[in-house]
mmCIF file of C-alpha atoms in Angstrom:
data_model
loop_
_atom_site.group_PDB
_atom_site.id
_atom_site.type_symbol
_atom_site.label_atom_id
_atom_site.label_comp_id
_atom_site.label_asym_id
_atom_site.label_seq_id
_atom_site.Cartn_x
_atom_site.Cartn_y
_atom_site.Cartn_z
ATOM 1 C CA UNK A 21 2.689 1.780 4.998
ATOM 2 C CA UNK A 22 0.990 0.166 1.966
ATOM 3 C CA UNK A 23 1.296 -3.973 2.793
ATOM 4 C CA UNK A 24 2.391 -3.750 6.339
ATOM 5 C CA UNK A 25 -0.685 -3.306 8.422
ATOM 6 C CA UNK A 26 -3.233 -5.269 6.190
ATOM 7 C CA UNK A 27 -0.210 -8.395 6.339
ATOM 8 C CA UNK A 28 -0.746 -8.149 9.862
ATOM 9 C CA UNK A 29 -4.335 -8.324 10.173
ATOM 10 C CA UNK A 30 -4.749 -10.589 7.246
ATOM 11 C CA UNK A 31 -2.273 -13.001 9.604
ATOM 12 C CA UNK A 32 -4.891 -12.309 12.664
ATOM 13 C CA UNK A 33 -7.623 -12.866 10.208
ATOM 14 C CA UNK A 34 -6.295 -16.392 9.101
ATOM 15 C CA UNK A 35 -6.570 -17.271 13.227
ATOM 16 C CA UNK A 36 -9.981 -15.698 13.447
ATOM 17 C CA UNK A 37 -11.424 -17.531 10.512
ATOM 18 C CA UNK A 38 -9.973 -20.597 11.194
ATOM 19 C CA UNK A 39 -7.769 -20.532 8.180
ATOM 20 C CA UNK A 40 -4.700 -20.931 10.079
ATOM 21 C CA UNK A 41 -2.234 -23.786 9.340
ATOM 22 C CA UNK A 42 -1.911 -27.004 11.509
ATOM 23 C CA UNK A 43 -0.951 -26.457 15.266
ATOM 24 C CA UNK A 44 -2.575 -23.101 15.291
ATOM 25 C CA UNK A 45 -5.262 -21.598 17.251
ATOM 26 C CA UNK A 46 -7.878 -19.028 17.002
ATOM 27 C CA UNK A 47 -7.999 -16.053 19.427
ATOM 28 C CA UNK A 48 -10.904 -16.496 21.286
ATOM 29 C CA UNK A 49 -14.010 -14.174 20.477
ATOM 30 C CA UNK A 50 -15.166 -11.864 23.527
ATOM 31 C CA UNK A 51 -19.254 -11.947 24.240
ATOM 32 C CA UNK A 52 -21.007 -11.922 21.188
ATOM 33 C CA UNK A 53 -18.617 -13.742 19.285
ATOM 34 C CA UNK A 54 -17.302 -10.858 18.408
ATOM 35 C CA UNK A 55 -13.435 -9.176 17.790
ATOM 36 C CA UNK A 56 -12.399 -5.834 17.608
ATOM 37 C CA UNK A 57 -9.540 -5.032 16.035
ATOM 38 C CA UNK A 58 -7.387 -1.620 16.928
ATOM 39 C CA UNK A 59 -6.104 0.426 14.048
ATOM 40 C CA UNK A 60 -3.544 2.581 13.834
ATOM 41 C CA UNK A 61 -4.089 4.066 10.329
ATOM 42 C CA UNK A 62 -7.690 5.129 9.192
ATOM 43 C CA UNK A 63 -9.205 2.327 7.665
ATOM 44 C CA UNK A 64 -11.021 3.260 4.306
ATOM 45 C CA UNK A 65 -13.654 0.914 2.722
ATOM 46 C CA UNK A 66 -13.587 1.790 -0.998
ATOM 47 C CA UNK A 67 -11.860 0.167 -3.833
ATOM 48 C CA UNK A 68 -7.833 -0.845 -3.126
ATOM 49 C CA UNK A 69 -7.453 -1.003 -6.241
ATOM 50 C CA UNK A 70 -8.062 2.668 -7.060
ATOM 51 C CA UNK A 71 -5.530 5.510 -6.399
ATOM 52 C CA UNK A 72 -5.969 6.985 -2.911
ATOM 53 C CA UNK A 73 -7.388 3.807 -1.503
ATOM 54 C CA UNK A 74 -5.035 0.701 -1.374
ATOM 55 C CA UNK A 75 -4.645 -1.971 0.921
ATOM 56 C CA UNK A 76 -5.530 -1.417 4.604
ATOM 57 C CA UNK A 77 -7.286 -3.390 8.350
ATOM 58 C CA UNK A 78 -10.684 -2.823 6.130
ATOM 59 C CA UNK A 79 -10.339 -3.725 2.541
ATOM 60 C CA UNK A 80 -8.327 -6.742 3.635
ATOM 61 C CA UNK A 81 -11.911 -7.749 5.458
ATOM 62 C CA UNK A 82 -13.684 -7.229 2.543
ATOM 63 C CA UNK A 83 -12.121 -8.223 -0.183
ATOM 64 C CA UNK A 84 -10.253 -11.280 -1.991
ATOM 65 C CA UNK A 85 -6.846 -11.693 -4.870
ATOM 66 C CA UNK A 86 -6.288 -13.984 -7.138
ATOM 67 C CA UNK A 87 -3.455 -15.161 -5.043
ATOM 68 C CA UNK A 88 -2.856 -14.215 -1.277
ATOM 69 C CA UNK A 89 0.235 -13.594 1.062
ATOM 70 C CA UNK A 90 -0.277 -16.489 3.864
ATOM 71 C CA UNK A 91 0.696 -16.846 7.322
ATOM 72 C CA UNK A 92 4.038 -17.484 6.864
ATOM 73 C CA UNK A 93 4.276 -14.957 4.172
ATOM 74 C CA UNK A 94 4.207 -17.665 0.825
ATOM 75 C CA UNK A 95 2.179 -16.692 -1.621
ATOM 76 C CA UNK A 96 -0.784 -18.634 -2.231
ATOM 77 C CA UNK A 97 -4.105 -19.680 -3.808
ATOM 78 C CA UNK A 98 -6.937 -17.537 -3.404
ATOM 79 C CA UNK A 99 -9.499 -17.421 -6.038
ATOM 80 C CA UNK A 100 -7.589 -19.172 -8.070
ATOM 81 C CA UNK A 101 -7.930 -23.184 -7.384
ATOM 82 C CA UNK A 102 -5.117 -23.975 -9.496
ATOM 83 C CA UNK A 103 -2.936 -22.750 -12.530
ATOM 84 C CA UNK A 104 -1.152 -24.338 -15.018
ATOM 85 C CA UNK A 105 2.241 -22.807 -17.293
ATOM 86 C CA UNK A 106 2.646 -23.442 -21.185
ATOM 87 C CA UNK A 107 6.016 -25.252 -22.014
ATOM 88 C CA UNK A 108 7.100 -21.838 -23.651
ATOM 89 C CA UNK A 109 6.241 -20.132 -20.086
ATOM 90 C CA UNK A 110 4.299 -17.685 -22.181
ATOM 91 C CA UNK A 111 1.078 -18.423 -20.821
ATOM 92 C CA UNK A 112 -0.842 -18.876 -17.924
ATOM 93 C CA UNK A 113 -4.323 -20.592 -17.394
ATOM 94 C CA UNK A 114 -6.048 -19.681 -13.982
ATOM 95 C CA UNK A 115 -8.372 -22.122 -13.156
ATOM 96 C CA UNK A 116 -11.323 -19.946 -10.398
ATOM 97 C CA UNK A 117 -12.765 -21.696 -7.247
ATOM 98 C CA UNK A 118 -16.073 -23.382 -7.916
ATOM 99 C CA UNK A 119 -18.994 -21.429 -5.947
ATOM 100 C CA UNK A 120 -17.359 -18.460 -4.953
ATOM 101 C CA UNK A 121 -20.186 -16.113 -4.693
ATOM 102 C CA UNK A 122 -20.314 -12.289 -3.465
ATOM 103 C CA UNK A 123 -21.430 -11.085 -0.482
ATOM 104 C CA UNK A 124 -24.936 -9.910 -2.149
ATOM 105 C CA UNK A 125 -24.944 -13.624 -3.271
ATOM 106 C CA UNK A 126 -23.677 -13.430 -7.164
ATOM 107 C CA UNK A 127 -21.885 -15.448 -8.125
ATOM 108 C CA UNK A 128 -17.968 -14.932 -9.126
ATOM 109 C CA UNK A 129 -16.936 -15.560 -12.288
ATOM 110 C CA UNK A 130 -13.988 -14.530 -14.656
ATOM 111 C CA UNK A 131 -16.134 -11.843 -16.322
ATOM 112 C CA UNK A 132 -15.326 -9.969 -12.397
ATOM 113 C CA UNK A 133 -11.963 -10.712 -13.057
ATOM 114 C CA UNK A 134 -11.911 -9.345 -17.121
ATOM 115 C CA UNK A 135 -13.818 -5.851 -14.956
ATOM 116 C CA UNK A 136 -10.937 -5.607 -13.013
ATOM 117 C CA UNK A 137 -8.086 -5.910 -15.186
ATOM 118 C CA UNK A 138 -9.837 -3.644 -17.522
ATOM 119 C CA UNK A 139 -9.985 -1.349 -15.011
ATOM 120 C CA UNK A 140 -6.462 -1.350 -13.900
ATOM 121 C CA UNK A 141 -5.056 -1.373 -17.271
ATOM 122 C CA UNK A 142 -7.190 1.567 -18.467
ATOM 123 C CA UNK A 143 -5.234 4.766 -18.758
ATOM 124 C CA UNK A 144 -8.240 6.596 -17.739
ATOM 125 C CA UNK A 145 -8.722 5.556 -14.753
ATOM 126 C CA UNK A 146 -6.189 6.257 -12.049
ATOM 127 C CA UNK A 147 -4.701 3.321 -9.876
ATOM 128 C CA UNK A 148 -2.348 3.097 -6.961
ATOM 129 C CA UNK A 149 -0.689 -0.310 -7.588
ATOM 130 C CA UNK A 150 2.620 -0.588 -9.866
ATOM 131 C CA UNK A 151 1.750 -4.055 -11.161
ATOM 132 C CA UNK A 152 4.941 -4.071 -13.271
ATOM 133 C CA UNK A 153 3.242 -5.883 -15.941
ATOM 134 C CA UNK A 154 5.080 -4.636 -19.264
ATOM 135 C CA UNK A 155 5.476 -8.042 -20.086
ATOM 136 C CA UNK A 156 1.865 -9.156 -20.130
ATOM 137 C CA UNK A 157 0.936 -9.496 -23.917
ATOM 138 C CA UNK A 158 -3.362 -9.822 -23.232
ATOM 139 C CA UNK A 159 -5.491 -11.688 -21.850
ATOM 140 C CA UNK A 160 -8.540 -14.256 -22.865
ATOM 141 C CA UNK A 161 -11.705 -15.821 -20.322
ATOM 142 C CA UNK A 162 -12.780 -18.745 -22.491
ATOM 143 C CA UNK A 163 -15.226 -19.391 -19.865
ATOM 144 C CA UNK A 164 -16.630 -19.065 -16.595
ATOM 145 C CA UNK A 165 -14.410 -20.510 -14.321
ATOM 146 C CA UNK A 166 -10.856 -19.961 -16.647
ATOM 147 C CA UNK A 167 -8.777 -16.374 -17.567
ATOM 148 C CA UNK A 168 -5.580 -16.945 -19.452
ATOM 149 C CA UNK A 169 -2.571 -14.398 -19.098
ATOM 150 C CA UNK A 170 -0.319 -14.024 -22.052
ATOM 151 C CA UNK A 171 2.972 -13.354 -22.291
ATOM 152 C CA UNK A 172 5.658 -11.358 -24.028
ATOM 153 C CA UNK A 173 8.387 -12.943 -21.456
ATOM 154 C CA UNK A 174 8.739 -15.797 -19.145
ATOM 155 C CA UNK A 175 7.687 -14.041 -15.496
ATOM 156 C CA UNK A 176 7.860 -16.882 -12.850
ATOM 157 C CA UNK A 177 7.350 -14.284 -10.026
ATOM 158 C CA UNK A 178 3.360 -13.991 -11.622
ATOM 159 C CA UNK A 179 1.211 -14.327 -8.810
ATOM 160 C CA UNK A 180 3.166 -11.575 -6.699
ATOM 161 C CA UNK A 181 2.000 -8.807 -8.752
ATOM 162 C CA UNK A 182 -1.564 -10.654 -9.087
ATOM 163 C CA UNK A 183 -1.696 -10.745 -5.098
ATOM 164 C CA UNK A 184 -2.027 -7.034 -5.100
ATOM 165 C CA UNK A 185 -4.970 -6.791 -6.671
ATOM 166 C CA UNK A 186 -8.786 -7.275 -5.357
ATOM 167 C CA UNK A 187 -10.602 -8.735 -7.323
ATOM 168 C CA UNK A 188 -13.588 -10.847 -4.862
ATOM 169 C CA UNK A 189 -15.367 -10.964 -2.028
ATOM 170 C CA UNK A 190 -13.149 -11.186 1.281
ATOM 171 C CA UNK A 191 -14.072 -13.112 4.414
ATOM 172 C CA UNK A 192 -16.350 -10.419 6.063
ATOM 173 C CA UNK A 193 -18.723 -7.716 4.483
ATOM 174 C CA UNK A 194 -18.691 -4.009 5.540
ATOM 175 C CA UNK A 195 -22.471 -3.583 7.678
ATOM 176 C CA UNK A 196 -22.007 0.527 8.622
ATOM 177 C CA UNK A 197 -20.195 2.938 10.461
ATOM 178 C CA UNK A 198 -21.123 2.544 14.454
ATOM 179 C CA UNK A 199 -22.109 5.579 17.017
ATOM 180 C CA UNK A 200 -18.556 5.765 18.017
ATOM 181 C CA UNK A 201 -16.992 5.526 14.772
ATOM 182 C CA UNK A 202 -16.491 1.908 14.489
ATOM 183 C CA UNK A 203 -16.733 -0.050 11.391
ATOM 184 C CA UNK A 204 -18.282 -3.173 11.772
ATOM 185 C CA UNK A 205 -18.081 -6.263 9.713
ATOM 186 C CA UNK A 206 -20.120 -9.383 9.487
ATOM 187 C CA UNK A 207 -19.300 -12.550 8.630
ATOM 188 C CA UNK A 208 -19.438 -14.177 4.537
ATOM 189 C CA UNK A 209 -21.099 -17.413 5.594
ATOM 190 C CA UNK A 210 -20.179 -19.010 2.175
ATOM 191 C CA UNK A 211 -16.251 -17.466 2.119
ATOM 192 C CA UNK A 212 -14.594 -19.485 -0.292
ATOM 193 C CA UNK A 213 -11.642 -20.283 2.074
ATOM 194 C CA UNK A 214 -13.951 -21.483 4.834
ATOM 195 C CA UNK A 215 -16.429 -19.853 7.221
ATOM 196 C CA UNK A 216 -14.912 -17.382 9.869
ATOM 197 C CA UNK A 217 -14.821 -18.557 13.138
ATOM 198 C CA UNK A 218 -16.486 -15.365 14.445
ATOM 199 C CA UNK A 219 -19.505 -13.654 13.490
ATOM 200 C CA UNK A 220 -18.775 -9.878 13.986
ATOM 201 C CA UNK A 221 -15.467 -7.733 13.930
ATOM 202 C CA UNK A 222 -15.218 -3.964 15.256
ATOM 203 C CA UNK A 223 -12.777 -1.910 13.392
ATOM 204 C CA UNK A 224 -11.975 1.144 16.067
ATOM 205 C CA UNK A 225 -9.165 3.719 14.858
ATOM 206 C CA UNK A 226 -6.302 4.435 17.685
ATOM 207 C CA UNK A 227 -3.887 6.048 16.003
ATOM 208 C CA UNK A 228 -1.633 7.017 19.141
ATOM 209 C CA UNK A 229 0.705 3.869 19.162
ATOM 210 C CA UNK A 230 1.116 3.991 23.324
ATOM 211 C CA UNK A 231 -2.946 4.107 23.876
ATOM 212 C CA UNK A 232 -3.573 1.297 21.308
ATOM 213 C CA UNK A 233 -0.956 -1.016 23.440
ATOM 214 C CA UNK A 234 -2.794 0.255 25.996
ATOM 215 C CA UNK A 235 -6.359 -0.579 25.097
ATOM 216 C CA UNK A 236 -5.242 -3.988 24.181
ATOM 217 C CA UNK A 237 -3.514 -4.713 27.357
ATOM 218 C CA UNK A 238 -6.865 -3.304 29.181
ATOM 219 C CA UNK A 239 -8.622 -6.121 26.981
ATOM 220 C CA UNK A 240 -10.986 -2.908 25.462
ATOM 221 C CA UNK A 241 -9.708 -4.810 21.732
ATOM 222 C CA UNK A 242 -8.717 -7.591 20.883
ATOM 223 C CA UNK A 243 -6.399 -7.403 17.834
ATOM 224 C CA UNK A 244 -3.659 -4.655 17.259
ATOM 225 C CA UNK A 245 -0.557 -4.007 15.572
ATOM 226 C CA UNK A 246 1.968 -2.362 17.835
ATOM 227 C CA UNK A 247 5.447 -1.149 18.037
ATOM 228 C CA UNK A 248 8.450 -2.707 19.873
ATOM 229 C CA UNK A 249 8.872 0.033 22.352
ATOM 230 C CA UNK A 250 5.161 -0.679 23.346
ATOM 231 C CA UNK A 251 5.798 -4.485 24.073
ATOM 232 C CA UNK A 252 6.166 -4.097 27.646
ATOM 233 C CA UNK A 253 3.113 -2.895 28.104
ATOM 234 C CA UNK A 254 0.919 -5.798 27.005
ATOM 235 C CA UNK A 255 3.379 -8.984 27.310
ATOM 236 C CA UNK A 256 2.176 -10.788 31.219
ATOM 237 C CA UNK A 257 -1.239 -9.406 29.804
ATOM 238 C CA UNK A 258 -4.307 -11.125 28.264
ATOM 239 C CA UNK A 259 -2.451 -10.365 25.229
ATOM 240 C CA UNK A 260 -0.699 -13.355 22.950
ATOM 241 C CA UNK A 261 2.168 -11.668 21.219
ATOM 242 C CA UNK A 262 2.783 -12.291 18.148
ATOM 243 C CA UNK A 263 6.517 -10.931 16.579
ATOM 244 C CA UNK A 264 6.443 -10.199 13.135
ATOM 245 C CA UNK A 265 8.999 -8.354 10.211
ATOM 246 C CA UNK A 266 7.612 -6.277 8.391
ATOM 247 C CA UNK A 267 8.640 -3.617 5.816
#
């Protein structure tokens, strides 16, 4: 279940934000400008990048890559602004967004990025994600803004690896747990990829895959990820289908 249900939201997420490509449009927020999103997992709000965590409907709120899976599932720019290869192939310079800042307001910079790596590359410390990076020979931040990647062996496929990991703020930060159990999120007014489009999203756990169709097609959410067998039940509904592969 690792990628599939945070691909899905993140996909929702681009719509919600605004971040979606040309000839797309937003789901419209319900009173309060406000969406609540139906989960079928439990969403967990710690570190994806440590073992027992990983990628899920919450950390894919919360936090940012280096490179991101888009819409129409290309990998693609996220912190990073732009990169550039060495003839040899045997290095890589990551160039960082200008004014990416935090949620508490810090700014981002590549010693966050040095933390992380650290962190996933210390044998101490135990980690979920199988970067597959045997052929990374070290890594230098000459400044602020730059981290290089170097090489033992050409690895054109870089950023896929580098999309698993969080390493900045995400589009929404984590306010508390509500009365019900809810997690709610507020918008990043400064979000590097552009402001969300709404203010507030609910994060409600429905792990029974017939009720979550259900609640959707009752309009009690607004976002879910459901199963083919439960299609019936929301499509003449207020609910826009949208039919994705996943693995």
């Amino acid at each position: 279940t690792g990628m599939r249900a945070p691909a899905v939201l993140w996909a929702a997420l681009l719509l919600a934000a605004g971040l979606a490509p040309a000839g797309e449009s937003p789901p419209a927020a319900r009173a309060g400008n406000m969406l609540v999103y139906g989960a079928g997992l439990k969403p967990l709000i710690n570190d994806p990048n440590l073992a027992g965590n990983g990628w899920n409907e919450a950390t894919s709120l919360t936090w940012s890559r280096l490179y991101r899976v888009g819409l129409r599932g290309r990998i693609e720019p996220d912190l990073v602004e732009r990169h550039e290869i060495s003839a040899d192939e045997l290095k890589w310079t990551l160039h960082l967004r200008h004014g990416v800042v935090w949620h508490d307001g810090r700014p981002v910079s590549s010693a966050d990025v040095r933390t992380t790596l650290e962190q996933l590359f210390d044998p101490n410390i135990a980690c979920d994600l199988d970067l597959n990076l045997p052929m990374v020979a070290g890594f230098d931040y000459p400044d602020g803004r730059t981290v290089i990647i170097r090489l033992n062996q050409p690895a054109p496929l870089l950023p896929v690896p580098l999309s698993e990991i969080a390493v900045g703020p995400g589009p929404f930060r984590f306010s508390g747990r509500l009365e019900d159990g809810a997690l709610e999120f507020l918008r990043h007014e400064p979000f590097h990829l552009g402001r969300p489009a709404v203010e507030r999203i609910l994060v409600r756990e429905i792990p029974d895959d017939a009720e979550r169709a259900a609640a959707l097609a009752r309009g009690e959410i607004d976002i879910a990820h459901i199963k083919p067998q439960q299609l019936g039940m929301v499509d003449g509904a207020r609910a826009r289908v949208v039919r994705m592969t996943t693995g």
